mmCIF file of C-alpha atoms in Angstrom:
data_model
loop_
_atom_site.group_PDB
_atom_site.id
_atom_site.type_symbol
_atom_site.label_atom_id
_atom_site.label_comp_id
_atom_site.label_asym_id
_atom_site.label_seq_id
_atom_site.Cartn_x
_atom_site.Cartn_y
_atom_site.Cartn_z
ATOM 1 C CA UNK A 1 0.000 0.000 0.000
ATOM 2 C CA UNK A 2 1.601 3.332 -0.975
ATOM 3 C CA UNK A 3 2.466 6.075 1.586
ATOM 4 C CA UNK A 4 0.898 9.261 1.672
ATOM 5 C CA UNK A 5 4.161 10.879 0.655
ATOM 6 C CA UNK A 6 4.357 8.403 -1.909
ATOM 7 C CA UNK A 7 0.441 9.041 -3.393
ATOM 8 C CA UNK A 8 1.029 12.657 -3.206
ATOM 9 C CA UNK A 9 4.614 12.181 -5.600
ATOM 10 C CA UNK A 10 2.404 9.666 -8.006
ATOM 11 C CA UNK A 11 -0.672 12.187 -8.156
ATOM 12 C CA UNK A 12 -0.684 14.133 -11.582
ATOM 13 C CA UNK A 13 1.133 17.332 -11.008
ATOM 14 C CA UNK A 14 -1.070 20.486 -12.074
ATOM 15 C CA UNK A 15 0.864 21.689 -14.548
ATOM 16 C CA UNK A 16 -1.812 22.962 -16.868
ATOM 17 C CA UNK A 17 -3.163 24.805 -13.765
ATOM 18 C CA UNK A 18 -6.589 22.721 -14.169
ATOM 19 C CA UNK A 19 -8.705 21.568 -11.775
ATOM 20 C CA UNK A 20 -9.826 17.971 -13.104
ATOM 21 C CA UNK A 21 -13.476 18.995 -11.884
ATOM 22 C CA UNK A 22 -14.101 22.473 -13.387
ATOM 23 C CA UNK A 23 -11.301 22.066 -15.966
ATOM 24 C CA UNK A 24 -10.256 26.386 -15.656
ATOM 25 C CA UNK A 25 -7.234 27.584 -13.843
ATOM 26 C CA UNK A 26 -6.653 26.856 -9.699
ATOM 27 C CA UNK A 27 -8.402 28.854 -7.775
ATOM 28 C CA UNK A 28 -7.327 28.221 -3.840
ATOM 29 C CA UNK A 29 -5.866 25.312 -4.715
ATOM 30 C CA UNK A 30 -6.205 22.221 -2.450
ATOM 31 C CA UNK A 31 -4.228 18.801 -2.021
ATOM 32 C CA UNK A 32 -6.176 15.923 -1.035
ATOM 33 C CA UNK A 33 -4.573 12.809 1.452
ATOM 34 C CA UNK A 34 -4.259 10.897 -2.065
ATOM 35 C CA UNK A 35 -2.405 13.421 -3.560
ATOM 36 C CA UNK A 36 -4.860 15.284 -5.863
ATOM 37 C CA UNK A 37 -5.485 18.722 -6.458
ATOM 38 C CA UNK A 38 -8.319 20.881 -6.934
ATOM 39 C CA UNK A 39 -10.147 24.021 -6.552
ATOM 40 C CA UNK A 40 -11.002 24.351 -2.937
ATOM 41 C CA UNK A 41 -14.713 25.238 -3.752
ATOM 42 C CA UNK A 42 -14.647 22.939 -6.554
ATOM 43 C CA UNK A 43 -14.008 19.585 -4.382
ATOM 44 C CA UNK A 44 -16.413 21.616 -1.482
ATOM 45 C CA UNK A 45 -19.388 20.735 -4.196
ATOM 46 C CA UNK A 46 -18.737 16.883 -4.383
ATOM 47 C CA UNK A 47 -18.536 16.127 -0.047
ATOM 48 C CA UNK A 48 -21.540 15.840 1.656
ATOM 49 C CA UNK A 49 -22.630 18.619 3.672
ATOM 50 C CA UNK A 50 -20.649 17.327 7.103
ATOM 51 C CA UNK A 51 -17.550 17.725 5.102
ATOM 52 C CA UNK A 52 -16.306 14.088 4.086
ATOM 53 C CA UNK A 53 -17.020 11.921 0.731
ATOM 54 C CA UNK A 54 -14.779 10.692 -2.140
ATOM 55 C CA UNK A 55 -11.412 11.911 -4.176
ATOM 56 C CA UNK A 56 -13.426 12.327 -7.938
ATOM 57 C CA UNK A 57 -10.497 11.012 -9.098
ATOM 58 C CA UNK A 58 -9.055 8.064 -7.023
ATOM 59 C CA UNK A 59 -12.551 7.055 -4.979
ATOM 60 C CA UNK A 60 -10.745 7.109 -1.996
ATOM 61 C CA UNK A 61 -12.048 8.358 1.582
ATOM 62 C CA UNK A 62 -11.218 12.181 1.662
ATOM 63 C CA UNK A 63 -12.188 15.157 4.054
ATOM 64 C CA UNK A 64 -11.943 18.889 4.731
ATOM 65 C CA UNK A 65 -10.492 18.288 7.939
ATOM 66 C CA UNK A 66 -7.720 15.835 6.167
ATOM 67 C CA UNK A 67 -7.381 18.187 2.511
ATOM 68 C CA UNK A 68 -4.972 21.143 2.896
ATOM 69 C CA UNK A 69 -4.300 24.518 0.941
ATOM 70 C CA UNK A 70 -1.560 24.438 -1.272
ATOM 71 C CA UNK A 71 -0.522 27.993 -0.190
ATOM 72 C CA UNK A 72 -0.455 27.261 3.142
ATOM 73 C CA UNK A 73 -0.688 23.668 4.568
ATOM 74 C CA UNK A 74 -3.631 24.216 6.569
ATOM 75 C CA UNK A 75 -6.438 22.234 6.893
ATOM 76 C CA UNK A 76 -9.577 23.322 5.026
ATOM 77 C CA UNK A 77 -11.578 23.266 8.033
ATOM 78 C CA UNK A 78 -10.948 22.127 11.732
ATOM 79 C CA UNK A 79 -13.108 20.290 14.114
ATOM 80 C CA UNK A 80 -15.538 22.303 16.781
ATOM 81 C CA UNK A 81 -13.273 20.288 19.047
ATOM 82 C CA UNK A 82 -10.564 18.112 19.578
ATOM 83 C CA UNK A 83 -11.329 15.518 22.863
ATOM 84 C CA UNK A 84 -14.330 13.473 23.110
ATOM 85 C CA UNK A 85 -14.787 14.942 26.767
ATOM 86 C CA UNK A 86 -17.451 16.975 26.807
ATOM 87 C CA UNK A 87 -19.502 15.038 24.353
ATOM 88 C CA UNK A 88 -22.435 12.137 24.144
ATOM 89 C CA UNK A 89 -22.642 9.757 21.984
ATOM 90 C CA UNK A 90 -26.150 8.168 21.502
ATOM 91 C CA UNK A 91 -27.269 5.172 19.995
ATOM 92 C CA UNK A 92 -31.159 5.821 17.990
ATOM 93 C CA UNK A 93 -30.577 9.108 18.678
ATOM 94 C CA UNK A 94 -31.599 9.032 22.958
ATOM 95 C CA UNK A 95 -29.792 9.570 25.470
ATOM 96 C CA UNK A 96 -30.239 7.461 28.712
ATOM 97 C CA UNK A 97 -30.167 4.100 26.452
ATOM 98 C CA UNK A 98 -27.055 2.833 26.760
ATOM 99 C CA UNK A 99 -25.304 6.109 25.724
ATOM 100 C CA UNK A 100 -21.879 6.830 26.221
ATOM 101 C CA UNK A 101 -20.822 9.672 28.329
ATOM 102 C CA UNK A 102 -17.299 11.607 28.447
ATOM 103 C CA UNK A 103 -17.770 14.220 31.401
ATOM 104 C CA UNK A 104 -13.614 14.132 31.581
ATOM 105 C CA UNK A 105 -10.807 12.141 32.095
ATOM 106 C CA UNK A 106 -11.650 11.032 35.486
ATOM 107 C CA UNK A 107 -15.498 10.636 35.055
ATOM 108 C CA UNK A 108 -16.847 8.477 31.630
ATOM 109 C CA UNK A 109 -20.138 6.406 31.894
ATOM 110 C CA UNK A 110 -23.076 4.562 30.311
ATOM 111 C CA UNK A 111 -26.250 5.803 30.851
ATOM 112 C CA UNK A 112 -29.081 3.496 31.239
ATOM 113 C CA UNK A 113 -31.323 5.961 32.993
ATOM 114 C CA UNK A 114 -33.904 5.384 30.033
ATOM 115 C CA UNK A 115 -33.457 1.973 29.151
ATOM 116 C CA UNK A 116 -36.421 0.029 27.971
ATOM 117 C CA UNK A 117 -38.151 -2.301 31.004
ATOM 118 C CA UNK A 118 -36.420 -5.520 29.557
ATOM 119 C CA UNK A 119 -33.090 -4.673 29.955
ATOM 120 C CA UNK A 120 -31.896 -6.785 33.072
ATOM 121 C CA UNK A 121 -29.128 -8.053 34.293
ATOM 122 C CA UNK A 122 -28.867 -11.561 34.972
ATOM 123 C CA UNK A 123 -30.211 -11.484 38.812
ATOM 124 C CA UNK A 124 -33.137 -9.681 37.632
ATOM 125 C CA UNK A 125 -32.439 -6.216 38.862
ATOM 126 C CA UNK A 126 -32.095 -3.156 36.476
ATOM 127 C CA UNK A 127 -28.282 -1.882 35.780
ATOM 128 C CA UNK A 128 -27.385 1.249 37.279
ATOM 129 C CA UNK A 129 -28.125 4.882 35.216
ATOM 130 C CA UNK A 130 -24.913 5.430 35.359
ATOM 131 C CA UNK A 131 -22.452 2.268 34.535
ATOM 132 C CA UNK A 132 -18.981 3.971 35.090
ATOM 133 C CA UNK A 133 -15.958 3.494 33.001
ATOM 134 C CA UNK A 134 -12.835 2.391 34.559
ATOM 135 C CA UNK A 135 -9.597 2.105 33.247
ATOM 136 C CA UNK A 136 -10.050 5.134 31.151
ATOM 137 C CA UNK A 137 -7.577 6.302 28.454
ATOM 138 C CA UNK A 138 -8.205 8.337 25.365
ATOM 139 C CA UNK A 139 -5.079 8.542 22.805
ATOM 140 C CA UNK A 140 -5.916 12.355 20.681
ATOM 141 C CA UNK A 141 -3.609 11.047 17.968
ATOM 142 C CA UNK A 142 -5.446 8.612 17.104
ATOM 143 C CA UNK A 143 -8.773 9.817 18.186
ATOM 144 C CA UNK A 144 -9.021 6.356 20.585
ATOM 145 C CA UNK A 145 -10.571 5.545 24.000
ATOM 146 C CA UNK A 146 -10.194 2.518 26.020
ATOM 147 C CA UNK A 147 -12.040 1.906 28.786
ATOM 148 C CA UNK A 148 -13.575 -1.408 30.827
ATOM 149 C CA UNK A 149 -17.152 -2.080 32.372
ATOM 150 C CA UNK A 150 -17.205 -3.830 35.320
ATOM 151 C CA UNK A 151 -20.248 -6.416 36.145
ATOM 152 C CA UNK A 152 -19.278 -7.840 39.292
ATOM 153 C CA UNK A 153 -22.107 -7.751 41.955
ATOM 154 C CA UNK A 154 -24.559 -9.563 38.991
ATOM 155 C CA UNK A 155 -23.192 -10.554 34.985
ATOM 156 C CA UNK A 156 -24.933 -8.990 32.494
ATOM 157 C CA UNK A 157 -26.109 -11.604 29.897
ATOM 158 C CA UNK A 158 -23.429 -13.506 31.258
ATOM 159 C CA UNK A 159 -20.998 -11.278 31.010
ATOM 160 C CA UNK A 160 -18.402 -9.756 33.629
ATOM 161 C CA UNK A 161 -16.200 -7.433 32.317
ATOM 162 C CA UNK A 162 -16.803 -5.818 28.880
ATOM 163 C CA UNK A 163 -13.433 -3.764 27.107
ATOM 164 C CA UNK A 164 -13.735 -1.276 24.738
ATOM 165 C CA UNK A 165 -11.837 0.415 22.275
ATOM 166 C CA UNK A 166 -13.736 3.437 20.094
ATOM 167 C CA UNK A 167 -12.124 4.981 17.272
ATOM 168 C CA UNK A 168 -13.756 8.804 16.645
ATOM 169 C CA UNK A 169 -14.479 10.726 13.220
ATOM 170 C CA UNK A 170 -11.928 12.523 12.427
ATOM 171 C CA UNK A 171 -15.083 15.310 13.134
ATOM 172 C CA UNK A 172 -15.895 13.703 16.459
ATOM 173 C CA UNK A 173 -19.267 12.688 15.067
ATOM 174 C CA UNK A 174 -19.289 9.202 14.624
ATOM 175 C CA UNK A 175 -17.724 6.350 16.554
ATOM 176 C CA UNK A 176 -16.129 5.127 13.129
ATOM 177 C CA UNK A 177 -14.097 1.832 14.423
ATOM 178 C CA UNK A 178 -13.435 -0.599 17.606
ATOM 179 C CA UNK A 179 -15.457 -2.725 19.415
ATOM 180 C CA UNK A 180 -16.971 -4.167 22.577
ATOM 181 C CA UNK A 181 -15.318 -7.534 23.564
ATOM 182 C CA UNK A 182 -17.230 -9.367 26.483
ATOM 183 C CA UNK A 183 -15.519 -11.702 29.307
ATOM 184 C CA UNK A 184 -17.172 -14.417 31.257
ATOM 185 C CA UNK A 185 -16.604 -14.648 34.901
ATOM 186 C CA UNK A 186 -13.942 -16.909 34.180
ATOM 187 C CA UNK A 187 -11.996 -14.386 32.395
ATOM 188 C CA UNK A 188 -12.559 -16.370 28.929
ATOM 189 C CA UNK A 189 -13.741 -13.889 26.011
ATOM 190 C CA UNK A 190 -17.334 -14.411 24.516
ATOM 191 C CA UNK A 191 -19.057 -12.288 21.888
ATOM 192 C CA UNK A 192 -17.362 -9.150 20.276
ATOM 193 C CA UNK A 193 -19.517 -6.130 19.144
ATOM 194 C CA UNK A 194 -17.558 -4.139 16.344
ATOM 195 C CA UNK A 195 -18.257 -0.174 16.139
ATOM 196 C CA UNK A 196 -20.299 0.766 13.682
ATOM 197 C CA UNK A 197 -21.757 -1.962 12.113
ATOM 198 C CA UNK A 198 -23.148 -4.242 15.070
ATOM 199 C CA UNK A 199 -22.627 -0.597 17.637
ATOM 200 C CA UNK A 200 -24.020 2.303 15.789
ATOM 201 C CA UNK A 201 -23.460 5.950 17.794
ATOM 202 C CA UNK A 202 -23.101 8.984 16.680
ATOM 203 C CA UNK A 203 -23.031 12.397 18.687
ATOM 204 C CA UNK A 204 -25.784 13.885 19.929
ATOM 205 C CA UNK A 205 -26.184 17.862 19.998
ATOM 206 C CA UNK A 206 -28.344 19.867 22.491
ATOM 207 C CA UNK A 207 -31.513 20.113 20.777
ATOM 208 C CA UNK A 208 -32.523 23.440 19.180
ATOM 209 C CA UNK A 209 -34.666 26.095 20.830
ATOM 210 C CA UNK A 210 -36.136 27.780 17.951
ATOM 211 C CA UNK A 211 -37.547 26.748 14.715
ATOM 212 C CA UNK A 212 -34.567 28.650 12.591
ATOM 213 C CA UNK A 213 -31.668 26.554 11.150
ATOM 214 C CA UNK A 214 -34.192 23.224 11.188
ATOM 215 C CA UNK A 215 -34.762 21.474 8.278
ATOM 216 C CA UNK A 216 -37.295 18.462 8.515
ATOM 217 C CA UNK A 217 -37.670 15.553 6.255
ATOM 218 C CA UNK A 218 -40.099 12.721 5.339
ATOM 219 C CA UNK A 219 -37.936 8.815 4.816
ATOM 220 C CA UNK A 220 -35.017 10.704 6.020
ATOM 221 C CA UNK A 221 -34.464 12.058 3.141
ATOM 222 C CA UNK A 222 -33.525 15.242 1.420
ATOM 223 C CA UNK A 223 -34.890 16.906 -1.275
ATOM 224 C CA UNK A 224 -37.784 14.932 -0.848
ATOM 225 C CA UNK A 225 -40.430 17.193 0.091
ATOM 226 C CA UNK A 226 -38.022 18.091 2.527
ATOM 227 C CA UNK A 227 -39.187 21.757 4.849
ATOM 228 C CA UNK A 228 -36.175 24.034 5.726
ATOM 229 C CA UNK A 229 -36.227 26.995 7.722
ATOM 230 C CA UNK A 230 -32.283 28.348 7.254
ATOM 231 C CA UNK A 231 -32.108 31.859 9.314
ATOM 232 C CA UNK A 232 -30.838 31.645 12.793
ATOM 233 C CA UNK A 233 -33.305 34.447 13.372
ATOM 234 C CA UNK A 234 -36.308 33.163 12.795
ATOM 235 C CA UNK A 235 -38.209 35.167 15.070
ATOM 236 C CA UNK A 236 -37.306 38.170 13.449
ATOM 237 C CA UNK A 237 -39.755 39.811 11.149
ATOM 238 C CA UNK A 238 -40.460 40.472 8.501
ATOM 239 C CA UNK A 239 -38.985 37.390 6.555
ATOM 240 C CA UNK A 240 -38.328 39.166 3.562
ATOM 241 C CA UNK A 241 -35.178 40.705 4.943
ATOM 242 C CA UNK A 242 -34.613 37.061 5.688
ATOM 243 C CA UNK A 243 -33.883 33.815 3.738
ATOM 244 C CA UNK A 244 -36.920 32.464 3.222
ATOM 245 C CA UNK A 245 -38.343 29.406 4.342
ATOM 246 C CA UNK A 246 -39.092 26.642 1.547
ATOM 247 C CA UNK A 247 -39.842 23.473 0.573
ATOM 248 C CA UNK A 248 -36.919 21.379 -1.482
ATOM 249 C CA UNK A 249 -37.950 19.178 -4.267
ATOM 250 C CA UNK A 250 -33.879 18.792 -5.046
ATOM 251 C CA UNK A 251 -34.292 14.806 -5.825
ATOM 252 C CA UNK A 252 -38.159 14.357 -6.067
ATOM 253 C CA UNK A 253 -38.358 11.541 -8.756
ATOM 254 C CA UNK A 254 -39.079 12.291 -12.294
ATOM 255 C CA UNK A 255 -42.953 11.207 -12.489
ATOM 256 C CA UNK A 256 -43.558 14.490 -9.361
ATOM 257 C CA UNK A 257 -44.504 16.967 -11.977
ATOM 258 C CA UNK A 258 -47.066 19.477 -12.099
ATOM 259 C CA UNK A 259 -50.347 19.454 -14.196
ATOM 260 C CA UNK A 260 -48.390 21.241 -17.591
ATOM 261 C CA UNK A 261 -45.645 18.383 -17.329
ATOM 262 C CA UNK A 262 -42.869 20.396 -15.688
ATOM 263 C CA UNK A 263 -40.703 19.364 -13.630
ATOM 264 C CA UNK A 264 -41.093 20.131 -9.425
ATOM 265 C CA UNK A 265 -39.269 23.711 -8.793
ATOM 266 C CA UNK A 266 -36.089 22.702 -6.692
ATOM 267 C CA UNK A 267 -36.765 25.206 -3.798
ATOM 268 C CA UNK A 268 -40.643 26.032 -3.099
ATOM 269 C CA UNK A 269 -40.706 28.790 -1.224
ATOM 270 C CA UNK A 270 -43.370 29.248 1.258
ATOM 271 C CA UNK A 271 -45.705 32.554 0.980
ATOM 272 C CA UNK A 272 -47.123 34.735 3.931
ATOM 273 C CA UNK A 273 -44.919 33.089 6.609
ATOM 274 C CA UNK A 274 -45.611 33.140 10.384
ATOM 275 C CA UNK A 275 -44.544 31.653 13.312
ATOM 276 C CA UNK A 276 -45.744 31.709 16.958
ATOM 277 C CA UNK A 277 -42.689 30.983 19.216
ATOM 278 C CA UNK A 278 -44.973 30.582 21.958
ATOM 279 C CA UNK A 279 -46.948 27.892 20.744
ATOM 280 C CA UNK A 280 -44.367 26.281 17.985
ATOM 281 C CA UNK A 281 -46.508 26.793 15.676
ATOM 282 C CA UNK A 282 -45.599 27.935 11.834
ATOM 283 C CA UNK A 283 -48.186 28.728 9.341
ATOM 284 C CA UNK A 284 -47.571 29.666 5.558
ATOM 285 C CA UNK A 285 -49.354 28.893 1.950
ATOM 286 C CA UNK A 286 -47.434 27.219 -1.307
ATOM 287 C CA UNK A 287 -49.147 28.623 -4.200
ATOM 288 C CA UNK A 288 -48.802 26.042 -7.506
ATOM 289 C CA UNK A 289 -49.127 28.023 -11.249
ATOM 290 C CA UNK A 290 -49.691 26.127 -12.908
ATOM 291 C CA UNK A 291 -51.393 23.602 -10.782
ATOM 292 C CA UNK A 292 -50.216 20.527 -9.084
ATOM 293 C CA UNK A 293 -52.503 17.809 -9.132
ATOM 294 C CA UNK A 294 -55.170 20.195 -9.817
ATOM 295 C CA UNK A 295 -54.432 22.086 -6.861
ATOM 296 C CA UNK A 296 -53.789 25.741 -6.385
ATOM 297 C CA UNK A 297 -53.029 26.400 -3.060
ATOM 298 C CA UNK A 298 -52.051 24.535 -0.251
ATOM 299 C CA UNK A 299 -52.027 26.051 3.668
ATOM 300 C CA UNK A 300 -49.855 25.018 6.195
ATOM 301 C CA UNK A 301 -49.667 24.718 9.784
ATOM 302 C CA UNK A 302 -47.406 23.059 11.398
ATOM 303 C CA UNK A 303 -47.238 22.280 15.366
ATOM 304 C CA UNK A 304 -43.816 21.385 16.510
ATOM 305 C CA UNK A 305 -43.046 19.537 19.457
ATOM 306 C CA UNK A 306 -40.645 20.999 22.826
ATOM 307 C CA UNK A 307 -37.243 19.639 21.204
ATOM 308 C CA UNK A 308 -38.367 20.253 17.462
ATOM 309 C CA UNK A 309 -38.033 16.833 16.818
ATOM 310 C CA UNK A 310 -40.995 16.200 14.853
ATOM 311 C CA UNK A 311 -43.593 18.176 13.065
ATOM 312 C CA UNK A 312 -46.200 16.789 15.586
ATOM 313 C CA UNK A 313 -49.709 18.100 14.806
ATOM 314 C CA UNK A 314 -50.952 20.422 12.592
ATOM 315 C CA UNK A 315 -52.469 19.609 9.035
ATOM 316 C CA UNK A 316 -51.939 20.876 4.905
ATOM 317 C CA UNK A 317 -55.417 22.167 3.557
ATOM 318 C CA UNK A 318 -55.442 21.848 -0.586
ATOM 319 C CA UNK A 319 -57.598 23.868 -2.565
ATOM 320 C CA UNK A 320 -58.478 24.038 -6.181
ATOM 321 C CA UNK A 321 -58.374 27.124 -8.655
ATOM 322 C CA UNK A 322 -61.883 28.661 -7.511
ATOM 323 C CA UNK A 323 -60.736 28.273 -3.990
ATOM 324 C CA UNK A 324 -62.629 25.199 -3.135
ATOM 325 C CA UNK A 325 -61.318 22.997 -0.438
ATOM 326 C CA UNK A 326 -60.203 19.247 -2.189
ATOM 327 C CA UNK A 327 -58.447 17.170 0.463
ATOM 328 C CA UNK A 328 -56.631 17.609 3.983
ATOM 329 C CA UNK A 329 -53.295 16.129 5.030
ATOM 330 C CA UNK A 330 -52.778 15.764 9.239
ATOM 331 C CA UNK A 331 -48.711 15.779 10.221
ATOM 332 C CA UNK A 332 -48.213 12.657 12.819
ATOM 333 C CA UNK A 333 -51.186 11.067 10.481
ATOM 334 C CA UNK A 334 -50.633 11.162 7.473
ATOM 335 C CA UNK A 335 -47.713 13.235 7.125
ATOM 336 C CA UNK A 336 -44.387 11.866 9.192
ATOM 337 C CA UNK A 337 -41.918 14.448 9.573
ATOM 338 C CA UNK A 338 -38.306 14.358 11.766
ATOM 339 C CA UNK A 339 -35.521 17.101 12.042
ATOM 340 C CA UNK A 340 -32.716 16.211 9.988
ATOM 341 C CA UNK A 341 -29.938 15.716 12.521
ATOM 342 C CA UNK A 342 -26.435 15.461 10.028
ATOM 343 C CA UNK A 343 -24.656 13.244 12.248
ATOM 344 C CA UNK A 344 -27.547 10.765 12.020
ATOM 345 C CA UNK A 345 -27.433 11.531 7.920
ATOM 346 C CA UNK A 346 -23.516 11.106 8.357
ATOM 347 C CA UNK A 347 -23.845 7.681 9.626
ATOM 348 C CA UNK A 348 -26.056 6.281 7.540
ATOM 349 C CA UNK A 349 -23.868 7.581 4.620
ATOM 350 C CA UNK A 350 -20.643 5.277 6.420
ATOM 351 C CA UNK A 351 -22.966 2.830 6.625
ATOM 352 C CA UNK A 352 -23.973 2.785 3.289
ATOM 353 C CA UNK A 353 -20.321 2.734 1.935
ATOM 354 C CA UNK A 354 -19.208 -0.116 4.028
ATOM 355 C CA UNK A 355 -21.738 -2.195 2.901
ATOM 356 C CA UNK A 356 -20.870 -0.905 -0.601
ATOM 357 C CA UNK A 357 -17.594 -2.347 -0.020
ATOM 358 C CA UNK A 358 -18.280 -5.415 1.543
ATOM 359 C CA UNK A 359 -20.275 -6.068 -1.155
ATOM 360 C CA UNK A 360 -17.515 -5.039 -3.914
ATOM 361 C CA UNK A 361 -14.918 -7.154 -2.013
ATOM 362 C CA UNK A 362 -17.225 -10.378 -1.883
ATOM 363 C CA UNK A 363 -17.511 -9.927 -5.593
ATOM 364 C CA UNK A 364 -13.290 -9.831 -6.210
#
């Protein structure tokens, strides 16, 4: 396997001063871990929005925190921090089920205080809300922690001791690599759990406070019908001074069109915006020329719940070109939608790759 010195001295020198993706002259040139070069902004447009995706040229695993500027050998972006302590890491997105804690050095747990009913340990009784860590060490280098569970006063599914080793995003979003390995009572080792295909946890963030900066999506997906409400202001009026709220139809499949045969308008922004910050609620009309479906006009409210989690009452009234009313849509009904949280995107899109590449390496 060749070096990174030795990628970067086999990568195509830009000699033509081209970027291979927008094929003009540099601009902020860039330098990839596998040696390529391109326009900052240029490789910016092909990584997902958390940062991290694929060299267009090699395939391999690149990242703005790993890609430097020619000019200057610095990063193209650094990490909100750089120690797990401090953070959560949460497994389905809650804390309180079996989520990993890293107050500091001296003080990492598990938290169990929401663990479903059935969890027991093996005399019966419920584990403790908070299973400390013990033998603690975290190497920043490598972005590593080791640390051992104890189960001494009762096993837990037969288990003693479990001993862990987590290896972090390079973003400190995702526990990317390690594993779990359980001991019996008689020291012998029994099943191993492997971070992040059989132990999936990501970080969790506090939860927002306001509506602004949310987007919300339907099959956790989006582009899809997906609602986004970008200002960090959102209580500010009026929200023309502001970026406007809008639906994205970004990757809506071909056969969503509207009644002439054209194709769904990427952003759909909404019209006669409100919200109530008091009562979470947001209220705004689409208007379709020409129509969609035979509809005209659609009216939204939308109730959102304490940690703007879900969209979790409210309804979408349609109504035809001579304003009569022609069907109702209820959110939590018949309309499911969650708040896009990226390191929950971010982990399905690791996911999706490593099972891409199982699959390509059981085909070789």
């Amino acid at each position: 396997m060749a070096t990174e010195s030795q990628a970067e001295a086999a990568a195509p020198a830009p000699d033509s001063d081209c970027c291979p993706i927008c094929l003009a002259d540099y601009k902020a040139p860039c330098r990839t871990p596998c040696g390529h070069v391109y326009c900052a902004e240029c490789l910016l447009s092909t990584l997902h929005s958390w940062g991290a995706g694929k060299c267009p040229l090699c395939r391999q695993g690149v990242s703005v925190y790993s890609t430097i500027g020619v000019a200057d050998d610095v990063p193209l972006r650094m990490p909100d921090v750089s120690t797990i302590f401090g953070l959560v890491f949460v497994q389905g997105g809650h804390a309180g089920v079996a989520s990993y804690h890293f107050a500091s050095p001296d003080d990492c747990w598990i938290s169990y205080a929401d663990a479903p009913e059935e969890w027991k340990l093996d005399d019966g009784s419920r584990p403790m809300p908070k299973k400390p860590f013990t033998a603690v060490a975290f190497d920043a280098a490598t972005r590593t922690f080791h640390g051992t569970v104890l189960w001494e006063e009762a096993t837990f599914d037969g288990a003693s001791r479990w001993e862990y080793v987590m290896v972090f995003s390079e973003d400190y979003n995702l526990i990317v690599g390690g594993q779990m390995q359980e001991f019996g009572p008689d020291g012998a080792a029994r099943d191993t759990h492997r971070f992040p295909t059989q132990l999936v946890y990501w970080r969790q963030r506090p939860s927002p406070t306001t509506l602004g900066g949310c987007t919300f999506v339907q099959g956790g997906t989006v582009g899809l019908a997906s609602y986004h409400f970008p200002t960090d202001h959102f209580d500010e009026l009026p929200y023309e001074q502001l970026e406007a709220p809008y639906i994205s139809y970004e990757v809506a499949p071909p056969f969503w069109s509207q009644d002439d045969g054209s194709a769904m308008p990427r952003k759909k922004p909404f019209i006669n915006a409100s919200y109530d910050g008091a009562t979470r609620t947001f209220r705004a009309t689409i208007y379709w020329e020409p129509p969609l479906h035979g509809e005209a006009r659609w009216e939204y409210e939308m109730h959102f719940d304490e940690q703007f989690e879900t969209i979790a009452g409210g309804q979408v009234r349609a109504f035809d070109a001579q304003g009569a009313e022609t069907q109702q849509h209820t959110f939590g009904v018949d309309l499911s939608y969650v708040r896009l949280v990226e390191e929950r995107q971010q982990m399905a899109a690791l996911l999706e790759t490593l099972s891409a590449d199982e699959a390509s390496h059981t085909r070789e």
